[in-house]
Amino acid sequence: MKSNKTPGFETRMIHAGTQPEPVTGARQTPIFQNTSYVFHDADHAASLFNLQTFGFIYSRLTNPTVAALEERLASLEGGRGATCCASGHAAQILAFFALMGPGDRFIASNRLYGGSITQFGKTFKKFDWHVDFVDVDEPEAVRRALTDRTKAIFVESLANPGGVVSDLEALAAIAQDAGIPLIVDNTMATPYLCRPFEWGADLVVHSTTKFLSGNGTSVGGAVVDSGRFDWSRSGKFPGLAEPEPAYHGLSFYETFGDMAFTMQAHAVGLRDLGATMAPMNAFQTLLGSETLSLRMERHCANAKAVAEFLEAHPQVDWVSCAALPSSPYHALAQKYLPLGAGSVFTFGVKGGYEAGVKVVEACELFSHLANIGDTRSLILHPASTTHRQLTDEQREAAGAGPEVVRLSVGLETLNDLVADLDQALTAASRVAAAAD
Ligand SMILES: *Cc1c(COP(=O)(O)O)cnc(C)c1O
């Protein structure tokens, strides 16, 4: 693109990171289903291994199809660089791997995707990394939880499953005062609806499995770096600022500046953790990202209409959807998600656990499965599935109590979606009546 003006979001969604393949002219990005790359000569090989030349060595570190997706995601988020990896959970490990040492802590929202609560609270302990879960609606509670060993604050822009919106600007200010990065999981919003870097976030993580790929074909993840964080100022981030013995004492921050995090995440993170994205998954996600804005518009419109239908339904106790004026997060949604509040939200069905299970089982068009962000409409009962491993208290805090049903509203005809939920709620009312 010749002009200096940054192209619009939709243009970048289709063109960023990709160009006609130089050898064949192939217009769509080829799937480089390939593990390794021939060196020009011994000097070229040495300079690649020393990180002195950019190029491809081995697909655990970098691959041309994956690199195209990385550049596209960095562009869509307005960041400096991105690192794709095997899943959203791998992205979370990769993000913290660069920041944390044994005994370090981070603060995370107590309303996160259930899998993240388990990963942070249980598995991260094995690395001697410790999480303090906090109600991030209270900025003072976040400040109080800060310690000398706190290395980051982690929130979801739009939380899964609850229709909860984080006050990114306020949280970024706290992180900045503390000299630590704000990490935002932007999976549910996608960069079309929310760009956390514009509000002061430093790193964005994604499960590309969801809306970015969009068709339910490919598990993947990404860490995107704003390139703005000063990794050397506080002395808290030796992995980025201090000499790296495996690369002859190179400091990533000194050598690569605003690309330090992205270089470290490839050269150390992917090298040693090995949670690489497969080229085929990168291709599927590139393809999905080309229609992101169109899909998100329809997702948001359908979801809002379904939420309004449910809110008026006699069998429904409450609806937690930030698109509705009744939501306590409506004002935050208007600020951070002006184009729409996403398509994943929860509602409480009358009749508790049994009725919740019945609604899910009675749906015919909504698929009962554990995913979000598909073109198809999806339904789930978190208490019996994704949030099953949590305590009752954690489930309540995460907005996944016994009566809670989660929807990921897809792109089908709205009337068909409403009709399906209506008949499922009628079936659930019979279960609730029988239990009385
Ligand atoms: C699904 C999800 C994850 C985990 O991603 P995977 O690709 O399943 O590993 C993390 N955060 C949120 C908000 C998610 O929805």
GROMACS .gro file of C-alpha atoms and ligand atoms in nm:
model
  451
    1MET     CA    1   0.000   0.000   0.000
    2LYS     CA    2   0.165   0.316  -0.121
    3SER     CA    3   0.008   0.596   0.081
    4ASN     CA    4   0.138   0.670   0.429
    5LYS     CA    5  -0.207   0.677   0.580
    6THR     CA    6  -0.286   0.365   0.784
    7PRO     CA    7  -0.547   0.166   0.590
    8GLY     CA    8  -0.883   0.104   0.756
    9PHE     CA    9  -0.963  -0.196   0.974
   10GLU     CA   10  -1.146  -0.388   0.700
   11THR     CA   11  -0.861  -0.334   0.455
   12ARG     CA   12  -0.604  -0.457   0.708
   13MET     CA   13  -0.827  -0.754   0.794
   14ILE     CA   14  -0.791  -0.873   0.433
   15HIS     CA   15  -0.444  -0.748   0.337
   16ALA     CA   16  -0.223  -0.705   0.646
   17GLY     CA   17   0.058  -0.958   0.658
   18THR     CA   18  -0.012  -1.106   0.318
   19GLN     CA   19   0.082  -1.031  -0.040
   20PRO     CA   20   0.094  -1.236  -0.361
   21GLU     CA   21   0.348  -1.514  -0.310
   22PRO     CA   22   0.664  -1.387  -0.489
   23VAL     CA   23   0.763  -1.708  -0.671
   24THR     CA   24   0.427  -1.823  -0.811
   25GLY     CA   25   0.206  -1.516  -0.775
   26ALA     CA   26  -0.044  -1.720  -0.570
   27ARG     CA   27  -0.288  -1.463  -0.434
   28GLN     CA   28  -0.411  -1.652  -0.129
   29THR     CA   29  -0.144  -1.716   0.135
   30PRO     CA   30   0.006  -2.064   0.077
   31ILE     CA   31   0.014  -2.319   0.357
   32PHE     CA   32   0.386  -2.364   0.415
   33GLN     CA   33   0.350  -2.717   0.545
   34ASN     CA   34   0.716  -2.733   0.607
   35THR     CA   35   0.948  -2.786   0.904
   36SER     CA   36   1.279  -2.635   0.790
   37TYR     CA   37   1.449  -2.394   0.550
   38VAL     CA   38   1.775  -2.427   0.356
   39PHE     CA   39   2.057  -2.195   0.471
   40HIS     CA   40   2.241  -1.996   0.202
   41ASP     CA   41   2.574  -2.092   0.360
   42ALA     CA   42   2.737  -2.141   0.702
   43ASP     CA   43   2.759  -1.767   0.774
   44HIS     CA   44   2.389  -1.722   0.698
   45ALA     CA   45   2.306  -2.012   0.931
   46ALA     CA   46   2.521  -1.862   1.207
   47SER     CA   47   2.366  -1.518   1.178
   48LEU     CA   48   2.015  -1.666   1.187
   49PHE     CA   49   2.098  -1.862   1.503
   50ASN     CA   50   2.253  -1.548   1.659
   51LEU     CA   51   1.931  -1.352   1.584
   52GLN     CA   52   2.137  -1.116   1.367
   53THR     CA   53   1.940  -1.187   1.049
   54PHE     CA   54   1.565  -1.232   1.019
   55GLY     CA   55   1.466  -1.550   0.842
   56PHE     CA   56   1.330  -1.897   0.885
   57ILE     CA   57   1.519  -2.180   1.056
   58TYR     CA   58   1.270  -2.432   1.187
   59SER     CA   59   0.890  -2.414   1.216
   60ARG     CA   60   0.884  -2.456   1.594
   61LEU     CA   61   1.018  -2.097   1.598
   62THR     CA   62   0.881  -1.937   1.283
   63ASN     CA   63   0.691  -2.039   0.970
   64PRO     CA   64   0.584  -1.816   0.679
   65THR     CA   65   0.209  -1.892   0.705
   66VAL     CA   66   0.215  -1.839   1.081
   67ALA     CA   67   0.422  -1.521   1.034
   68ALA     CA   68   0.155  -1.381   0.798
   69LEU     CA   69  -0.110  -1.433   1.066
   70GLU     CA   70   0.116  -1.276   1.329
   71GLU     CA   71   0.158  -0.964   1.121
   72ARG     CA   72  -0.216  -0.946   1.054
   73LEU     CA   73  -0.309  -0.978   1.422
   74ALA     CA   74  -0.050  -0.719   1.525
   75SER     CA   75  -0.196  -0.484   1.266
   76LEU     CA   76  -0.559  -0.540   1.371
   77GLU     CA   77  -0.478  -0.478   1.737
   78GLY     CA   78  -0.261  -0.176   1.654
   79GLY     CA   79   0.037  -0.349   1.816
   80ARG     CA   80   0.402  -0.382   1.723
   81GLY     CA   81   0.437  -0.759   1.697
   82ALA     CA   82   0.254  -1.083   1.762
   83THR     CA   83   0.344  -1.439   1.850
   84CYS     CA   84   0.106  -1.713   1.746
   85CYS     CA   85   0.094  -2.038   1.934
   86ALA     CA   86  -0.094  -2.364   1.974
   87SER     CA   87  -0.395  -2.238   2.174
   88GLY     CA   88  -0.528  -1.954   2.385
   89HIS     CA   89  -0.394  -2.130   2.692
   90ALA     CA   90  -0.051  -2.158   2.533
   91ALA     CA   91  -0.068  -1.781   2.466
   92GLN     CA   92  -0.129  -1.719   2.836
   93ILE     CA   93   0.171  -1.932   2.935
   94LEU     CA   94   0.385  -1.759   2.671
   95ALA     CA   95   0.281  -1.413   2.794
   96PHE     CA   96   0.367  -1.490   3.156
   97PHE     CA   97   0.678  -1.693   3.070
   98ALA     CA   98   0.858  -1.376   2.959
   99LEU     CA   99   0.759  -1.187   3.274
  100MET     CA  100   0.762  -1.428   3.563
  101GLY     CA  101   1.024  -1.598   3.773
  102PRO     CA  102   0.978  -1.849   4.054
  103GLY     CA  103   0.796  -1.687   4.348
  104ASP     CA  104   0.648  -1.406   4.137
  105ARG     CA  105   0.280  -1.309   4.148
  106PHE     CA  106   0.022  -1.148   3.923
  107ILE     CA  107  -0.326  -1.008   3.977
  108ALA     CA  108  -0.613  -1.149   3.772
  109SER     CA  109  -0.983  -1.076   3.754
  110ASN     CA  110  -1.194  -1.327   3.948
  111ARG     CA  111  -1.435  -1.330   3.651
  112LEU     CA  112  -1.242  -1.511   3.380
  113TYR     CA  113  -1.302  -1.799   3.146
  114GLY     CA  114  -1.315  -2.105   3.379
  115GLY     CA  115  -1.019  -2.269   3.206
  116SER     CA  116  -0.806  -1.964   3.281
  117ILE     CA  117  -0.899  -1.969   3.649
  118THR     CA  118  -0.787  -2.332   3.665
  119GLN     CA  119  -0.468  -2.271   3.464
  120PHE     CA  120  -0.366  -1.972   3.676
  121GLY     CA  121  -0.479  -2.105   4.012
  122LYS     CA  122  -0.358  -2.465   3.983
  123THR     CA  123  -0.113  -2.537   3.701
  124PHE     CA  124   0.086  -2.211   3.726
  125LYS     CA  125   0.168  -2.302   4.089
  126LYS     CA  126   0.387  -2.582   3.953
  127PHE     CA  127   0.610  -2.311   3.801
  128ASP     CA  128   0.599  -2.131   4.141
  129TRP     CA  129   0.392  -1.855   3.974
  130HIS     CA  130   0.112  -1.723   4.196
  131VAL     CA  131  -0.214  -1.550   4.115
  132ASP     CA  132  -0.421  -1.315   4.328
  133PHE     CA  133  -0.781  -1.320   4.203
  134VAL     CA  134  -0.948  -0.985   4.261
  135ASP     CA  135  -1.281  -0.822   4.181
  136VAL     CA  136  -1.144  -0.580   3.921
  137ASP     CA  137  -1.463  -0.370   3.929
  138GLU     CA  138  -1.303  -0.220   4.240
  139PRO     CA  139  -0.982  -0.046   4.132
  140GLU     CA  140  -0.884   0.001   4.498
  141ALA     CA  141  -0.897  -0.373   4.554
  142VAL     CA  142  -0.653  -0.412   4.265
  143ARG     CA  143  -0.418  -0.154   4.418
  144ARG     CA  144  -0.436  -0.327   4.756
  145ALA     CA  145  -0.343  -0.661   4.602
  146LEU     CA  146  -0.017  -0.525   4.452
  147THR     CA  147   0.306  -0.660   4.606
  148ASP     CA  148   0.677  -0.619   4.526
  149ARG     CA  149   0.659  -0.949   4.342
  150THR     CA  150   0.351  -0.860   4.131
  151LYS     CA  151   0.454  -0.868   3.764
  152ALA     CA  152   0.129  -0.807   3.576
  153ILE     CA  153  -0.246  -0.744   3.589
  154PHE     CA  154  -0.460  -0.976   3.375
  155VAL     CA  155  -0.823  -0.919   3.273
  156GLU     CA  156  -1.063  -1.008   2.991
  157SER     CA  157  -1.192  -0.703   2.801
  158LEU     CA  158  -1.530  -0.873   2.776
  159ALA     CA  159  -1.542  -1.165   3.018
  160ASN     CA  160  -1.639  -1.522   2.929
  161PRO     CA  161  -1.911  -1.614   3.017
  162GLY     CA  162  -2.074  -1.330   3.205
  163GLY     CA  163  -2.134  -1.017   2.991
  164VAL     CA  164  -1.885  -0.836   3.217
  165VAL     CA  165  -1.678  -0.546   3.077
  166SER     CA  166  -1.346  -0.442   3.236
  167ASP     CA  167  -1.264  -0.076   3.291
  168LEU     CA  168  -0.944  -0.096   3.087
  169GLU     CA  169  -0.843   0.268   3.121
  170ALA     CA  170  -0.861   0.261   3.503
  171LEU     CA  171  -0.676  -0.071   3.521
  172ALA     CA  172  -0.406   0.050   3.281
  173ALA     CA  173  -0.346   0.350   3.507
  174ILE     CA  174  -0.295   0.122   3.810
  175ALA     CA  175  -0.059  -0.102   3.615
  176GLN     CA  176   0.136   0.197   3.490
  177ASP     CA  177   0.175   0.338   3.843
  178ALA     CA  178   0.304   0.000   3.957
  179GLY     CA  179   0.548  -0.028   3.662
  180ILE     CA  180   0.392  -0.354   3.541
  181PRO     CA  181   0.209  -0.446   3.219
  182LEU     CA  182  -0.168  -0.477   3.183
  183ILE     CA  183  -0.245  -0.795   2.990
  184VAL     CA  184  -0.589  -0.813   2.828
  185ASP     CA  185  -0.753  -1.128   2.696
  186ASN     CA  186  -0.941  -0.983   2.398
  187THR     CA  187  -1.085  -1.314   2.274
  188MET     CA  188  -1.453  -1.234   2.323
  189ALA     CA  189  -1.441  -0.879   2.190
  190THR     CA  190  -1.191  -0.930   1.905
  191PRO     CA  191  -0.997  -0.627   1.778
  192TYR     CA  192  -1.300  -0.527   1.571
  193LEU     CA  193  -1.504  -0.444   1.881
  194CYS     CA  194  -1.227  -0.340   2.122
  195ARG     CA  195  -0.861  -0.246   2.089
  196PRO     CA  196  -0.711  -0.260   2.440
  197PHE     CA  197  -0.387  -0.083   2.336
  198GLU     CA  198  -0.590   0.231   2.270
  199TRP     CA  199  -0.680   0.227   2.643
  200GLY     CA  200  -0.328   0.169   2.774
  201ALA     CA  201  -0.293  -0.210   2.778
  202ASP     CA  202   0.056  -0.347   2.710
  203LEU     CA  203  -0.006  -0.704   2.595
  204VAL     CA  204  -0.313  -0.864   2.438
  205VAL     CA  205  -0.373  -1.238   2.436
  206HIS     CA  206  -0.618  -1.425   2.215
  207SER     CA  207  -0.772  -1.761   2.179
  208THR     CA  208  -0.785  -1.745   1.798
  209THR     CA  209  -0.992  -2.063   1.827
  210LYS     CA  210  -1.301  -1.846   1.870
  211PHE     CA  211  -1.414  -1.546   1.660
  212LEU     CA  212  -1.082  -1.485   1.482
  213SER     CA  213  -1.091  -1.820   1.303
  214GLY     CA  214  -1.469  -1.813   1.327
  215ASN     CA  215  -1.566  -2.148   1.180
  216GLY     CA  216  -1.487  -2.383   1.464
  217THR     CA  217  -1.205  -2.552   1.271
  218SER     CA  218  -0.878  -2.456   1.440
  219VAL     CA  219  -0.746  -2.424   1.793
  220GLY     CA  220  -0.489  -2.146   1.823
  221GLY     CA  221  -0.367  -1.852   2.026
  222ALA     CA  222  -0.166  -1.533   2.003
  223VAL     CA  223   0.015  -1.280   2.220
  224VAL     CA  224   0.025  -0.930   2.073
  225ASP     CA  225   0.266  -0.668   2.208
  226SER     CA  226   0.197  -0.295   2.195
  227GLY     CA  227   0.574  -0.235   2.182
  228ARG     CA  228   0.535   0.050   2.430
  229PHE     CA  229   0.632  -0.103   2.764
  230ASP     CA  230   0.976  -0.010   2.901
  231TRP     CA  231   1.108  -0.349   3.015
  232SER     CA  232   1.429  -0.209   3.164
  233ARG     CA  233   1.298   0.073   3.388
  234SER     CA  234   1.190  -0.121   3.697
  235GLY     CA  235   1.444  -0.403   3.697
  236LYS     CA  236   1.148  -0.640   3.737
  237PHE     CA  237   1.179  -0.813   3.400
  238PRO     CA  238   1.525  -0.971   3.369
  239GLY     CA  239   1.403  -1.214   3.100
  240LEU     CA  240   1.352  -0.919   2.865
  241ALA     CA  241   1.604  -0.663   2.986
  242GLU     CA  242   1.904  -0.862   3.111
  243PRO     CA  243   2.167  -1.060   2.918
  244GLU     CA  244   2.037  -1.391   2.781
  245PRO     CA  245   2.310  -1.656   2.816
  246ALA     CA  246   2.170  -1.874   2.534
  247TYR     CA  247   2.223  -1.584   2.289
  248HIS     CA  248   2.577  -1.478   2.393
  249GLY     CA  249   2.456  -1.233   2.655
  250LEU     CA  250   2.218  -1.043   2.425
  251SER     CA  251   1.955  -0.828   2.602
  252PHE     CA  252   1.628  -0.849   2.409
  253TYR     CA  253   1.519  -0.502   2.511
  254GLU     CA  254   1.852  -0.337   2.430
  255THR     CA  255   1.883  -0.515   2.096
  256PHE     CA  256   1.524  -0.522   1.966
  257GLY     CA  257   1.356  -0.230   2.148
  258ASP     CA  258   0.984  -0.230   2.074
  259MET     CA  259   1.013  -0.583   1.926
  260ALA     CA  260   1.178  -0.722   2.244
  261PHE     CA  261   0.877  -0.910   2.373
  262THR     CA  262   0.791  -1.062   2.034
  263MET     CA  263   1.151  -1.168   1.968
  264GLN     CA  264   1.181  -1.320   2.316
  265ALA     CA  265   0.849  -1.502   2.281
  266HIS     CA  266   0.975  -1.672   1.963
  267ALA     CA  267   1.345  -1.718   2.040
  268VAL     CA  268   1.299  -1.838   2.399
  269GLY     CA  269   0.927  -1.900   2.456
  270LEU     CA  270   0.842  -2.106   2.149
  271ARG     CA  271   1.191  -2.252   2.133
  272ASP     CA  272   1.164  -2.403   2.481
  273LEU     CA  273   0.792  -2.442   2.545
  274GLY     CA  274   0.731  -2.571   2.192
  275ALA     CA  275   0.362  -2.471   2.183
  276THR     CA  276   0.377  -2.377   1.815
  277MET     CA  277   0.079  -2.302   1.590
  278ALA     CA  278   0.045  -2.542   1.297
  279PRO     CA  279   0.063  -2.381   0.948
  280MET     CA  280  -0.277  -2.524   0.853
  281ASN     CA  281  -0.435  -2.361   1.159
  282ALA     CA  282  -0.268  -2.032   1.073
  283PHE     CA  283  -0.415  -2.058   0.721
  284GLN     CA  284  -0.766  -2.127   0.853
  285THR     CA  285  -0.736  -1.835   1.093
  286LEU     CA  286  -0.610  -1.600   0.820
  287LEU     CA  287  -0.912  -1.702   0.613
  288GLY     CA  288  -1.149  -1.644   0.904
  289SER     CA  289  -0.999  -1.307   0.988
  290GLU     CA  290  -1.082  -1.180   0.636
  291THR     CA  291  -1.453  -1.165   0.729
  292LEU     CA  292  -1.415  -1.066   1.095
  293SER     CA  293  -1.597  -0.731   1.083
  294LEU     CA  294  -1.892  -0.872   0.885
  295ARG     CA  295  -1.932  -1.164   1.118
  296MET     CA  296  -1.898  -0.954   1.433
  297GLU     CA  297  -2.166  -0.711   1.315
  298ARG     CA  298  -2.415  -0.994   1.261
  299HIS     CA  299  -2.305  -1.175   1.580
  300CYS     CA  300  -2.370  -0.859   1.783
  301ALA     CA  301  -2.705  -0.779   1.617
  302ASN     CA  302  -2.837  -1.134   1.661
  303ALA     CA  303  -2.710  -1.157   2.019
  304LYS     CA  304  -2.871  -0.830   2.122
  305ALA     CA  305  -3.206  -0.933   1.974
  306VAL     CA  306  -3.189  -1.278   2.140
  307ALA     CA  307  -3.101  -1.113   2.473
  308GLU     CA  308  -3.402  -0.881   2.444
  309PHE     CA  309  -3.627  -1.180   2.368
  310LEU     CA  310  -3.495  -1.368   2.673
  311GLU     CA  311  -3.525  -1.069   2.903
  312ALA     CA  312  -3.899  -1.056   2.826
  313HIS     CA  313  -3.948  -1.434   2.861
  314PRO     CA  314  -4.146  -1.556   3.166
  315GLN     CA  315  -3.920  -1.862   3.209
  316VAL     CA  316  -3.605  -1.646   3.236
  317ASP     CA  317  -3.494  -1.495   3.569
  318TRP     CA  318  -3.226  -1.260   3.444
  319VAL     CA  319  -3.006  -1.189   3.142
  320SER     CA  320  -2.644  -1.078   3.179
  321CYS     CA  321  -2.560  -0.911   2.850
  322ALA     CA  322  -2.372  -0.583   2.834
  323ALA     CA  323  -2.570  -0.483   2.522
  324LEU     CA  324  -2.885  -0.443   2.737
  325PRO     CA  325  -2.954  -0.117   2.922
  326SER     CA  326  -3.038  -0.332   3.229
  327SER     CA  327  -2.674  -0.448   3.252
  328PRO     CA  328  -2.455  -0.284   3.517
  329TYR     CA  329  -2.181  -0.296   3.250
  330HIS     CA  330  -2.386  -0.116   2.983
  331ALA     CA  331  -2.204   0.217   3.027
  332LEU     CA  332  -1.861   0.047   3.016
  333ALA     CA  333  -1.973  -0.142   2.704
  334GLN     CA  334  -2.072   0.183   2.534
  335LYS     CA  335  -1.728   0.322   2.613
  336TYR     CA  336  -1.509   0.023   2.526
  337LEU     CA  337  -1.730  -0.169   2.279
  338PRO     CA  338  -1.917   0.099   2.086
  339LEU     CA  339  -1.981  -0.127   1.785
  340GLY     CA  340  -2.144  -0.402   1.991
  341ALA     CA  341  -2.103  -0.605   2.308
  342GLY     CA  342  -2.014  -0.935   2.145
  343SER     CA  343  -2.231  -1.242   2.106
  344VAL     CA  344  -2.155  -1.446   2.417
  345PHE     CA  345  -2.369  -1.389   2.722
  346THR     CA  346  -2.548  -1.573   2.999
  347PHE     CA  347  -2.898  -1.595   3.133
  348GLY     CA  348  -3.054  -1.754   3.438
  349VAL     CA  349  -3.336  -1.997   3.375
  350LYS     CA  350  -3.607  -2.044   3.637
  351GLY     CA  351  -3.582  -2.387   3.801
  352GLY     CA  352  -3.207  -2.397   3.876
  353TYR     CA  353  -2.960  -2.669   3.775
  354GLU     CA  354  -3.219  -2.915   3.635
  355ALA     CA  355  -3.388  -2.653   3.422
  356GLY     CA  356  -3.050  -2.525   3.299
  357VAL     CA  357  -2.953  -2.873   3.184
  358LYS     CA  358  -3.296  -2.919   3.020
  359VAL     CA  359  -3.278  -2.598   2.814
  360VAL     CA  360  -2.942  -2.706   2.676
  361GLU     CA  361  -3.062  -3.056   2.595
  362ALA     CA  362  -3.389  -2.940   2.437
  363CYS     CA  363  -3.229  -2.699   2.189
  364GLU     CA  364  -3.219  -2.827   1.833
  365LEU     CA  365  -3.057  -2.546   1.635
  366PHE     CA  366  -2.816  -2.436   1.908
  367SER     CA  367  -2.538  -2.696   1.936
  368HIS     CA  368  -2.456  -2.815   2.287
  369LEU     CA  369  -2.079  -2.790   2.300
  370ALA     CA  370  -1.786  -2.618   2.470
  371ASN     CA  371  -1.680  -2.347   2.228
  372ILE     CA  372  -1.773  -1.990   2.140
  373GLY     CA  373  -1.735  -1.768   1.837
  374ASP     CA  374  -1.848  -2.015   1.572
  375THR     CA  375  -2.075  -1.911   1.281
  376ARG     CA  376  -2.319  -2.162   1.436
  377SER     CA  377  -2.513  -2.082   1.752
  378LEU     CA  378  -2.383  -2.266   2.055
  379ILE     CA  379  -2.524  -2.333   2.401
  380LEU     CA  380  -2.367  -2.456   2.722
  381HIS     CA  381  -2.446  -2.506   3.089
  382PRO     CA  382  -2.119  -2.386   3.252
  383ALA     CA  383  -2.185  -2.537   3.596
  384SER     CA  384  -2.192  -2.890   3.454
  385THR     CA  385  -1.913  -2.839   3.196
  386THR     CA  386  -1.650  -2.560   3.160
  387HIS     CA  387  -1.678  -2.442   3.521
  388ARG     CA  388  -1.727  -2.788   3.668
  389GLN     CA  389  -1.377  -2.802   3.822
  390LEU     CA  390  -1.429  -2.483   4.024
  391THR     CA  391  -1.567  -2.453   4.377
  392ASP     CA  392  -1.927  -2.326   4.424
  393GLU     CA  393  -1.783  -1.994   4.538
  394GLN     CA  394  -1.557  -1.961   4.233
  395ARG     CA  395  -1.849  -2.053   4.007
  396GLU     CA  396  -2.069  -1.780   4.158
  397ALA     CA  397  -1.786  -1.526   4.126
  398ALA     CA  398  -1.730  -1.626   3.764
  399GLY     CA  399  -2.102  -1.586   3.686
  400ALA     CA  400  -2.147  -1.960   3.636
  401GLY     CA  401  -2.400  -2.057   3.906
  402PRO     CA  402  -2.632  -2.362   3.876
  403GLU     CA  403  -2.911  -2.185   3.681
  404VAL     CA  404  -2.677  -2.017   3.432
  405VAL     CA  405  -2.692  -2.094   3.060
  406ARG     CA  406  -2.432  -1.951   2.821
  407LEU     CA  407  -2.506  -1.869   2.460
  408SER     CA  408  -2.271  -1.792   2.175
  409VAL     CA  409  -2.515  -1.649   1.924
  410GLY     CA  410  -2.426  -1.732   1.565
  411LEU     CA  411  -2.511  -1.594   1.225
  412GLU     CA  412  -2.833  -1.788   1.148
  413THR     CA  413  -3.175  -1.631   1.079
  414LEU     CA  414  -3.281  -1.455   1.397
  415ASN     CA  415  -3.637  -1.592   1.400
  416ASP     CA  416  -3.506  -1.948   1.391
  417LEU     CA  417  -3.282  -1.884   1.692
  418VAL     CA  418  -3.562  -1.728   1.893
  419ALA     CA  419  -3.803  -2.012   1.806
  420ASP     CA  420  -3.549  -2.274   1.915
  421LEU     CA  421  -3.488  -2.109   2.252
  422ASP     CA  422  -3.861  -2.057   2.303
  423GLN     CA  423  -3.942  -2.427   2.264
  424ALA     CA  424  -3.643  -2.525   2.484
  425LEU     CA  425  -3.759  -2.289   2.761
  426THR     CA  426  -4.107  -2.439   2.741
  427ALA     CA  427  -3.955  -2.784   2.786
  428ALA     CA  428  -3.754  -2.656   3.084
  429SER     CA  429  -4.065  -2.507   3.244
  430ARG     CA  430  -4.218  -2.856   3.249
  431VAL     CA  431  -3.908  -2.987   3.434
  432ALA     CA  432  -3.927  -2.699   3.682
  433ALA     CA  433  -4.300  -2.757   3.739
  434ALA     CA  434  -4.247  -3.130   3.797
  435ALA     CA  435  -3.977  -3.054   4.057
  436ASP     CA  436  -4.204  -2.817   4.254
  437LIG     C1  437  -1.137  -2.027   2.498
  437LIG     C2  438  -1.076  -1.918   2.577
  437LIG     C3  439  -0.945  -1.928   2.624
  437LIG     C4  440  -0.858  -2.050   2.602
  437LIG     O1  441  -0.832  -2.067   2.468
  437LIG     P1  442  -0.799  -2.208   2.398
  437LIG     O2  443  -0.777  -2.174   2.257
  437LIG     O3  444  -0.919  -2.295   2.421
  437LIG     O4  445  -0.680  -2.262   2.469
  437LIG     C5  446  -0.894  -1.821   2.695
  437LIG     N1  447  -0.968  -1.711   2.719
  437LIG     C6  448  -1.095  -1.699   2.675
  437LIG     C7  449  -1.172  -1.575   2.705
  437LIG     C8  450  -1.153  -1.802   2.603
  437LIG     O5  451  -1.279  -1.790   2.560
   0.00000   0.00000   0.00000
